[in-house]
Amino acid sequence: MTAIQLFRNTDVNGAGEFAGESAVCDWRGALFFPDLGLLAVSDLHLEKGSSAARRGSLVPPYDTAATLARLKSAIDDFAPKIVVSLGDSFHDGEGSARMPDIFRDMLVSLMTGRDWFWVSGNHDPDPPKGVGGESVRELSVGSLLFRHEPSLDAGEGEIAGHLHPCARIVQRGRSVRRRCFAADGRRMIMPAFGSYTGSLNVLDRAFAGLFRRDGLMAYMLGADRTYAIAGRMLRPG
């Protein structure tokens, strides 16, 4: 199974077709569908730093600012009509209420003039407070189905988050590990967008059964572009 079959007309920056829709896997970790005017992000985990601080961890509280700045950059570039945040948008149920006003105002500014959907996640099952937008358990748009956790029973077109995928390759003795979009043409699992989020190798058993073994592709995030890597090139760890 080739990249052309999985994500048609894929170039080095992750532009191609998924479930019949033109799509771009952006290097910042956002997924854009130009014909739909839709931008998707996953696992922002806003206010993770303040959540850790409440438990006594000395973590610099810079994650929300960095995550929103990167989100603004993607929105400025793509100018979407619709934004879908695929769950765990806030690190806990009180994150939206705890967010400082300067960041709340920035988020509300990004939401103004476009439809904004919060998909419920395991960290934030209830609607966020004080920021607007529409909260949903999952969202169907054309041939696409957006949800937080991937389902083994899902049909073609599922786009999920939750697992924070990354990929590792080894070339000329050098190991490179990066967050990635993971896809096999039937489903896609998006990388975590949040600045303080960890990642899990896409070959980990947590991904078992989600992708066809001969169809897995990883779209690894680089400094300013996305790289399409065939599953046979991936390494554990």
PDB file of C-alpha atoms in Angstrom:
ATOM      1  CA  MET A   1       0.000   0.000   0.000  1.00  0.00           C
ATOM      2  CA  THR A   2       1.547   3.293  -1.039  1.00  0.00           C
ATOM      3  CA  ALA A   3       1.201   6.832   0.237  1.00  0.00           C
ATOM      4  CA  ILE A   4      -0.687   7.732  -2.947  1.00  0.00           C
ATOM      5  CA  GLN A   5      -3.321   5.105  -2.133  1.00  0.00           C
ATOM      6  CA  LEU A   6      -3.569   6.151   1.495  1.00  0.00           C
ATOM      7  CA  PHE A   7      -3.503   9.902   1.247  1.00  0.00           C
ATOM      8  CA  ARG A   8      -3.719  10.743  -2.439  1.00  0.00           C
ATOM      9  CA  ASN A   9      -1.326  13.214  -4.041  1.00  0.00           C
ATOM     10  CA  THR A  10       0.571  13.602  -0.783  1.00  0.00           C
ATOM     11  CA  ASP A  11       3.482  16.033  -0.900  1.00  0.00           C
ATOM     12  CA  VAL A  12       6.240  16.574   1.661  1.00  0.00           C
ATOM     13  CA  ASN A  13       4.053  19.060   3.537  1.00  0.00           C
ATOM     14  CA  GLY A  14       1.215  16.595   4.089  1.00  0.00           C
ATOM     15  CA  ALA A  15      -1.266  17.963   1.557  1.00  0.00           C
ATOM     16  CA  GLY A  16      -3.470  15.378  -0.101  1.00  0.00           C
ATOM     17  CA  GLU A  17      -6.874  13.733   0.224  1.00  0.00           C
ATOM     18  CA  PHE A  18      -8.541  11.916   3.111  1.00  0.00           C
ATOM     19  CA  ALA A  19     -11.957  10.230   2.933  1.00  0.00           C
ATOM     20  CA  GLY A  20     -12.673  12.070  -0.318  1.00  0.00           C
ATOM     21  CA  GLU A  21     -11.796  15.510   1.078  1.00  0.00           C
ATOM     22  CA  SER A  22      -8.765  17.634   0.242  1.00  0.00           C
ATOM     23  CA  ALA A  23      -6.703  17.984   3.414  1.00  0.00           C
ATOM     24  CA  VAL A  24      -3.493  19.474   4.782  1.00  0.00           C
ATOM     25  CA  CYS A  25      -1.591  18.004   7.723  1.00  0.00           C
ATOM     26  CA  ASP A  26      -0.007  21.207   8.982  1.00  0.00           C
ATOM     27  CA  TRP A  27       3.425  21.174  10.634  1.00  0.00           C
ATOM     28  CA  ARG A  28       2.002  22.813  13.777  1.00  0.00           C
ATOM     29  CA  GLY A  29      -0.293  19.832  14.346  1.00  0.00           C
ATOM     30  CA  ALA A  30      -3.520  21.218  12.858  1.00  0.00           C
ATOM     31  CA  LEU A  31      -5.552  19.499  10.131  1.00  0.00           C
ATOM     32  CA  PHE A  32      -7.179  21.725   7.501  1.00  0.00           C
ATOM     33  CA  PHE A  33      -9.855  20.868   4.940  1.00  0.00           C
ATOM     34  CA  PRO A  34      -9.822  23.747   2.418  1.00  0.00           C
ATOM     35  CA  ASP A  35     -13.054  22.844   0.610  1.00  0.00           C
ATOM     36  CA  LEU A  36     -14.896  22.745   3.937  1.00  0.00           C
ATOM     37  CA  GLY A  37     -13.089  25.711   5.443  1.00  0.00           C
ATOM     38  CA  LEU A  38     -12.559  23.515   8.505  1.00  0.00           C
ATOM     39  CA  LEU A  39      -9.562  23.422  10.841  1.00  0.00           C
ATOM     40  CA  ALA A  40      -9.232  20.642  13.419  1.00  0.00           C
ATOM     41  CA  VAL A  41      -6.901  20.485  16.414  1.00  0.00           C
ATOM     42  CA  SER A  42      -6.731  17.963  19.215  1.00  0.00           C
ATOM     43  CA  ASP A  43      -5.636  17.739  22.842  1.00  0.00           C
ATOM     44  CA  LEU A  44      -4.823  21.380  23.511  1.00  0.00           C
ATOM     45  CA  HIS A  45      -4.706  20.627  27.269  1.00  0.00           C
ATOM     46  CA  LEU A  46      -4.995  24.334  28.064  1.00  0.00           C
ATOM     47  CA  GLU A  47      -4.103  25.225  31.658  1.00  0.00           C
ATOM     48  CA  LYS A  48      -2.152  22.015  32.230  1.00  0.00           C
ATOM     49  CA  GLY A  49       0.566  24.069  33.885  1.00  0.00           C
ATOM     50  CA  SER A  50      -1.820  25.663  36.383  1.00  0.00           C
ATOM     51  CA  SER A  51      -3.385  22.261  37.048  1.00  0.00           C
ATOM     52  CA  ALA A  52       0.038  20.862  37.923  1.00  0.00           C
ATOM     53  CA  ALA A  53       0.784  23.904  40.102  1.00  0.00           C
ATOM     54  CA  ARG A  54      -2.377  23.289  42.126  1.00  0.00           C
ATOM     55  CA  ARG A  55      -0.987  19.843  42.955  1.00  0.00           C
ATOM     56  CA  GLY A  56       2.344  21.282  44.060  1.00  0.00           C
ATOM     57  CA  SER A  57       4.394  20.713  40.900  1.00  0.00           C
ATOM     58  CA  LEU A  58       6.727  23.577  40.019  1.00  0.00           C
ATOM     59  CA  VAL A  59       5.881  23.807  36.325  1.00  0.00           C
ATOM     60  CA  PRO A  60       6.336  27.138  34.495  1.00  0.00           C
ATOM     61  CA  PRO A  61       2.814  28.407  33.626  1.00  0.00           C
ATOM     62  CA  TYR A  62       3.582  29.142  29.987  1.00  0.00           C
ATOM     63  CA  ASP A  63       1.709  26.358  28.217  1.00  0.00           C
ATOM     64  CA  THR A  64      -1.566  28.165  27.544  1.00  0.00           C
ATOM     65  CA  ALA A  65       0.211  31.196  26.063  1.00  0.00           C
ATOM     66  CA  ALA A  66       2.399  29.033  23.802  1.00  0.00           C
ATOM     67  CA  THR A  67      -0.480  26.797  22.696  1.00  0.00           C
ATOM     68  CA  LEU A  68      -2.790  29.708  21.885  1.00  0.00           C
ATOM     69  CA  ALA A  69      -0.011  31.527  20.010  1.00  0.00           C
ATOM     70  CA  ARG A  70       0.526  28.473  17.798  1.00  0.00           C
ATOM     71  CA  LEU A  71      -3.217  28.079  17.306  1.00  0.00           C
ATOM     72  CA  LYS A  72      -3.492  31.737  16.309  1.00  0.00           C
ATOM     73  CA  SER A  73      -0.693  31.216  13.794  1.00  0.00           C
ATOM     74  CA  ALA A  74      -2.562  28.325  12.166  1.00  0.00           C
ATOM     75  CA  ILE A  75      -5.875  30.226  12.148  1.00  0.00           C
ATOM     76  CA  ASP A  76      -4.215  33.291  10.651  1.00  0.00           C
ATOM     77  CA  ASP A  77      -2.706  31.166   7.869  1.00  0.00           C
ATOM     78  CA  PHE A  78      -5.800  29.123   6.987  1.00  0.00           C
ATOM     79  CA  ALA A  79      -8.633  31.528   7.930  1.00  0.00           C
ATOM     80  CA  PRO A  80     -11.098  28.689   8.656  1.00  0.00           C
ATOM     81  CA  LYS A  81     -14.848  29.148   8.836  1.00  0.00           C
ATOM     82  CA  ILE A  82     -15.121  26.219  11.253  1.00  0.00           C
ATOM     83  CA  VAL A  83     -12.784  25.087  14.045  1.00  0.00           C
ATOM     84  CA  VAL A  84     -13.154  21.696  15.719  1.00  0.00           C
ATOM     85  CA  SER A  85     -11.230  20.974  18.919  1.00  0.00           C
ATOM     86  CA  LEU A  86     -11.178  17.204  19.398  1.00  0.00           C
ATOM     87  CA  GLY A  87     -11.414  16.903  23.154  1.00  0.00           C
ATOM     88  CA  ASP A  88      -9.095  17.436  26.112  1.00  0.00           C
ATOM     89  CA  SER A  89      -9.122  21.067  25.061  1.00  0.00           C
ATOM     90  CA  PHE A  90      -8.672  21.927  28.742  1.00  0.00           C
ATOM     91  CA  HIS A  91      -6.583  19.788  31.049  1.00  0.00           C
ATOM     92  CA  ASP A  92      -9.341  19.487  33.637  1.00  0.00           C
ATOM     93  CA  GLY A  93     -12.964  20.441  34.153  1.00  0.00           C
ATOM     94  CA  GLU A  94     -12.085  23.729  35.841  1.00  0.00           C
ATOM     95  CA  GLY A  95      -9.438  24.766  33.321  1.00  0.00           C
ATOM     96  CA  SER A  96     -11.632  27.148  31.356  1.00  0.00           C
ATOM     97  CA  ALA A  97     -12.807  28.908  34.539  1.00  0.00           C
ATOM     98  CA  ARG A  98      -9.223  29.109  35.847  1.00  0.00           C
ATOM     99  CA  MET A  99      -7.751  30.525  32.644  1.00  0.00           C
ATOM    100  CA  PRO A 100      -6.446  34.096  33.091  1.00  0.00           C
ATOM    101  CA  ASP A 101      -8.471  36.808  31.407  1.00  0.00           C
ATOM    102  CA  ILE A 102      -5.679  37.710  28.994  1.00  0.00           C
ATOM    103  CA  PHE A 103      -5.770  34.186  27.549  1.00  0.00           C
ATOM    104  CA  ARG A 104      -9.556  33.963  27.685  1.00  0.00           C
ATOM    105  CA  ASP A 105      -9.771  37.173  25.660  1.00  0.00           C
ATOM    106  CA  MET A 106      -7.269  35.782  23.148  1.00  0.00           C
ATOM    107  CA  LEU A 107      -9.257  32.565  22.768  1.00  0.00           C
ATOM    108  CA  VAL A 108     -12.568  34.410  22.382  1.00  0.00           C
ATOM    109  CA  SER A 109     -10.949  36.617  19.740  1.00  0.00           C
ATOM    110  CA  LEU A 110      -9.878  33.516  17.794  1.00  0.00           C
ATOM    111  CA  MET A 111     -13.436  32.160  18.009  1.00  0.00           C
ATOM    112  CA  THR A 112     -15.120  35.359  16.828  1.00  0.00           C
ATOM    113  CA  GLY A 113     -16.671  35.189  13.364  1.00  0.00           C
ATOM    114  CA  ARG A 114     -16.442  31.403  12.948  1.00  0.00           C
ATOM    115  CA  ASP A 115     -18.248  28.286  14.098  1.00  0.00           C
ATOM    116  CA  TRP A 116     -16.360  26.626  16.943  1.00  0.00           C
ATOM    117  CA  PHE A 117     -17.012  23.118  18.246  1.00  0.00           C
ATOM    118  CA  TRP A 118     -15.677  21.647  21.476  1.00  0.00           C
ATOM    119  CA  VAL A 119     -15.705  17.838  21.317  1.00  0.00           C
ATOM    120  CA  SER A 120     -15.878  16.421  24.829  1.00  0.00           C
ATOM    121  CA  GLY A 121     -12.811  14.547  26.029  1.00  0.00           C
ATOM    122  CA  ASN A 122     -11.907  12.392  28.990  1.00  0.00           C
ATOM    123  CA  HIS A 123     -10.195  15.354  30.706  1.00  0.00           C
ATOM    124  CA  ASP A 124     -13.035  17.795  29.933  1.00  0.00           C
ATOM    125  CA  PRO A 125     -16.319  15.899  29.550  1.00  0.00           C
ATOM    126  CA  ASP A 126     -18.424  18.978  30.323  1.00  0.00           C
ATOM    127  CA  PRO A 127     -18.741  22.161  28.227  1.00  0.00           C
ATOM    128  CA  PRO A 128     -16.056  24.786  28.951  1.00  0.00           C
ATOM    129  CA  LYS A 129     -17.162  27.793  30.969  1.00  0.00           C
ATOM    130  CA  GLY A 130     -17.107  31.374  29.801  1.00  0.00           C
ATOM    131  CA  VAL A 131     -15.693  30.943  26.303  1.00  0.00           C
ATOM    132  CA  GLY A 132     -18.673  30.168  24.067  1.00  0.00           C
ATOM    133  CA  GLY A 133     -18.710  27.731  21.189  1.00  0.00           C
ATOM    134  CA  GLU A 134     -20.851  24.611  20.835  1.00  0.00           C
ATOM    135  CA  SER A 135     -20.071  21.464  22.833  1.00  0.00           C
ATOM    136  CA  VAL A 136     -20.680  18.061  21.208  1.00  0.00           C
ATOM    137  CA  ARG A 137     -19.807  14.441  21.902  1.00  0.00           C
ATOM    138  CA  GLU A 138     -18.820  13.955  18.269  1.00  0.00           C
ATOM    139  CA  LEU A 139     -19.324  15.821  15.024  1.00  0.00           C
ATOM    140  CA  SER A 140     -20.144  14.581  11.525  1.00  0.00           C
ATOM    141  CA  VAL A 141     -19.222  16.802   8.565  1.00  0.00           C
ATOM    142  CA  GLY A 142     -19.697  15.285   5.115  1.00  0.00           C
ATOM    143  CA  SER A 143     -17.707  12.042   4.984  1.00  0.00           C
ATOM    144  CA  LEU A 144     -15.783  12.910   8.154  1.00  0.00           C
ATOM    145  CA  LEU A 145     -16.531  11.949  11.757  1.00  0.00           C
ATOM    146  CA  PHE A 146     -14.701  13.864  14.485  1.00  0.00           C
ATOM    147  CA  ARG A 147     -14.473  12.361  17.980  1.00  0.00           C
ATOM    148  CA  HIS A 148     -12.023  12.334  20.867  1.00  0.00           C
ATOM    149  CA  GLU A 149     -11.238   8.636  21.254  1.00  0.00           C
ATOM    150  CA  PRO A 150     -10.832   6.376  18.217  1.00  0.00           C
ATOM    151  CA  SER A 151     -13.214   3.451  17.922  1.00  0.00           C
ATOM    152  CA  LEU A 152     -12.290   0.010  16.604  1.00  0.00           C
ATOM    153  CA  ASP A 153     -15.731  -0.166  14.988  1.00  0.00           C
ATOM    154  CA  ALA A 154     -15.537   3.175  13.184  1.00  0.00           C
ATOM    155  CA  GLY A 155     -16.020   3.352   9.450  1.00  0.00           C
ATOM    156  CA  GLU A 156     -13.966   5.287   6.935  1.00  0.00           C
ATOM    157  CA  GLY A 157     -13.458   8.955   7.704  1.00  0.00           C
ATOM    158  CA  GLU A 158     -12.939   8.843  11.477  1.00  0.00           C
ATOM    159  CA  ILE A 159     -10.648  11.569  12.838  1.00  0.00           C
ATOM    160  CA  ALA A 160      -9.739  11.273  16.511  1.00  0.00           C
ATOM    161  CA  GLY A 161      -7.167  12.336  19.081  1.00  0.00           C
ATOM    162  CA  HIS A 162      -6.588  11.144  22.655  1.00  0.00           C
ATOM    163  CA  LEU A 163      -3.544   8.921  22.026  1.00  0.00           C
ATOM    164  CA  HIS A 164      -0.987  11.681  21.281  1.00  0.00           C
ATOM    165  CA  PRO A 165       0.798   9.752  18.509  1.00  0.00           C
ATOM    166  CA  CYS A 166       4.449  10.198  17.632  1.00  0.00           C
ATOM    167  CA  ALA A 167       6.740   8.367  15.228  1.00  0.00           C
ATOM    168  CA  ARG A 168      10.396   7.373  15.369  1.00  0.00           C
ATOM    169  CA  ILE A 169      12.717   6.686  12.445  1.00  0.00           C
ATOM    170  CA  VAL A 170      16.413   5.822  12.286  1.00  0.00           C
ATOM    171  CA  GLN A 171      18.530   6.905   9.328  1.00  0.00           C
ATOM    172  CA  ARG A 172      22.308   6.814   9.020  1.00  0.00           C
ATOM    173  CA  GLY A 173      22.506   5.878  12.677  1.00  0.00           C
ATOM    174  CA  ARG A 174      20.516   8.921  13.794  1.00  0.00           C
ATOM    175  CA  SER A 175      17.211   8.518  15.636  1.00  0.00           C
ATOM    176  CA  VAL A 176      14.474  11.095  15.098  1.00  0.00           C
ATOM    177  CA  ARG A 177      11.262  11.105  17.163  1.00  0.00           C
ATOM    178  CA  ARG A 178       8.460  13.565  16.439  1.00  0.00           C
ATOM    179  CA  ARG A 179       4.750  14.016  17.001  1.00  0.00           C
ATOM    180  CA  CYS A 180       2.760  12.841  14.015  1.00  0.00           C
ATOM    181  CA  PHE A 181      -0.567  12.408  12.320  1.00  0.00           C
ATOM    182  CA  ALA A 182      -1.158   8.654  12.006  1.00  0.00           C
ATOM    183  CA  ALA A 183      -3.408   7.385   9.206  1.00  0.00           C
ATOM    184  CA  ASP A 184      -4.185   4.396   7.022  1.00  0.00           C
ATOM    185  CA  GLY A 185      -6.727   5.966   4.659  1.00  0.00           C
ATOM    186  CA  ARG A 186      -9.649   4.804   6.806  1.00  0.00           C
ATOM    187  CA  ARG A 187      -8.980   6.741   9.999  1.00  0.00           C
ATOM    188  CA  MET A 188      -6.614   9.394  11.244  1.00  0.00           C
ATOM    189  CA  ILE A 189      -5.373  10.026  14.766  1.00  0.00           C
ATOM    190  CA  MET A 190      -4.124  13.552  15.299  1.00  0.00           C
ATOM    191  CA  PRO A 191      -1.094  14.664  17.295  1.00  0.00           C
ATOM    192  CA  ALA A 192      -1.569  16.483  20.572  1.00  0.00           C
ATOM    193  CA  PHE A 193      -1.473  20.225  19.945  1.00  0.00           C
ATOM    194  CA  GLY A 194      -0.804  21.347  23.519  1.00  0.00           C
ATOM    195  CA  SER A 195       2.643  22.608  24.482  1.00  0.00           C
ATOM    196  CA  TYR A 196       2.940  20.484  27.641  1.00  0.00           C
ATOM    197  CA  THR A 197       1.548  17.257  26.204  1.00  0.00           C
ATOM    198  CA  GLY A 198       3.576  14.072  25.913  1.00  0.00           C
ATOM    199  CA  SER A 199       3.446  11.574  23.064  1.00  0.00           C
ATOM    200  CA  LEU A 200       3.143   7.836  22.493  1.00  0.00           C
ATOM    201  CA  ASN A 201       4.871   5.877  19.748  1.00  0.00           C
ATOM    202  CA  VAL A 202       2.340   4.872  17.108  1.00  0.00           C
ATOM    203  CA  LEU A 203       3.735   1.311  17.255  1.00  0.00           C
ATOM    204  CA  ASP A 204       2.742   1.025  20.923  1.00  0.00           C
ATOM    205  CA  ARG A 205       0.146  -1.619  21.755  1.00  0.00           C
ATOM    206  CA  ALA A 206      -2.334   1.153  22.641  1.00  0.00           C
ATOM    207  CA  PHE A 207      -2.765   1.590  18.859  1.00  0.00           C
ATOM    208  CA  ALA A 208      -3.301  -2.143  18.236  1.00  0.00           C
ATOM    209  CA  GLY A 209      -6.118  -2.838  15.785  1.00  0.00           C
ATOM    210  CA  LEU A 210      -6.633   0.803  14.831  1.00  0.00           C
ATOM    211  CA  PHE A 211      -4.610   0.742  11.600  1.00  0.00           C
ATOM    212  CA  ARG A 212      -4.071  -1.762   8.822  1.00  0.00           C
ATOM    213  CA  ARG A 213      -0.537  -3.091   9.255  1.00  0.00           C
ATOM    214  CA  ASP A 214       0.217  -2.656   5.554  1.00  0.00           C
ATOM    215  CA  GLY A 215      -1.397   0.776   5.409  1.00  0.00           C
ATOM    216  CA  LEU A 216      -0.006   2.836   8.253  1.00  0.00           C
ATOM    217  CA  MET A 217       1.503   6.205   7.380  1.00  0.00           C
ATOM    218  CA  ALA A 218       2.987   8.731   9.813  1.00  0.00           C
ATOM    219  CA  TYR A 219       2.993  12.415   8.907  1.00  0.00           C
ATOM    220  CA  MET A 220       5.807  13.623  11.155  1.00  0.00           C
ATOM    221  CA  LEU A 221       5.905  17.238  12.290  1.00  0.00           C
ATOM    222  CA  GLY A 222       9.066  19.107  11.384  1.00  0.00           C
ATOM    223  CA  ALA A 223      10.244  22.626  12.147  1.00  0.00           C
ATOM    224  CA  ASP A 224       8.298  24.110   9.226  1.00  0.00           C
ATOM    225  CA  ARG A 225       6.880  21.190   7.222  1.00  0.00           C
ATOM    226  CA  THR A 226       5.306  17.747   7.562  1.00  0.00           C
ATOM    227  CA  TYR A 227       7.049  14.580   6.338  1.00  0.00           C
ATOM    228  CA  ALA A 228       5.142  11.526   5.081  1.00  0.00           C
ATOM    229  CA  ILE A 229       6.793   8.343   6.387  1.00  0.00           C
ATOM    230  CA  ALA A 230       5.683   4.839   5.393  1.00  0.00           C
ATOM    231  CA  GLY A 231       4.865   2.463   8.237  1.00  0.00           C
ATOM    232  CA  ARG A 232       7.675   0.077   7.305  1.00  0.00           C
ATOM    233  CA  MET A 233      10.169   2.845   8.150  1.00  0.00           C
ATOM    234  CA  LEU A 234       8.894   3.338  11.696  1.00  0.00           C
ATOM    235  CA  ARG A 235      10.680   2.023  14.778  1.00  0.00           C
ATOM    236  CA  PRO A 236       9.485   1.469  18.351  1.00  0.00           C
ATOM    237  CA  GLY A 237      10.740   3.543  21.243  1.00  0.00           C
TER     238      GLY A 237
END
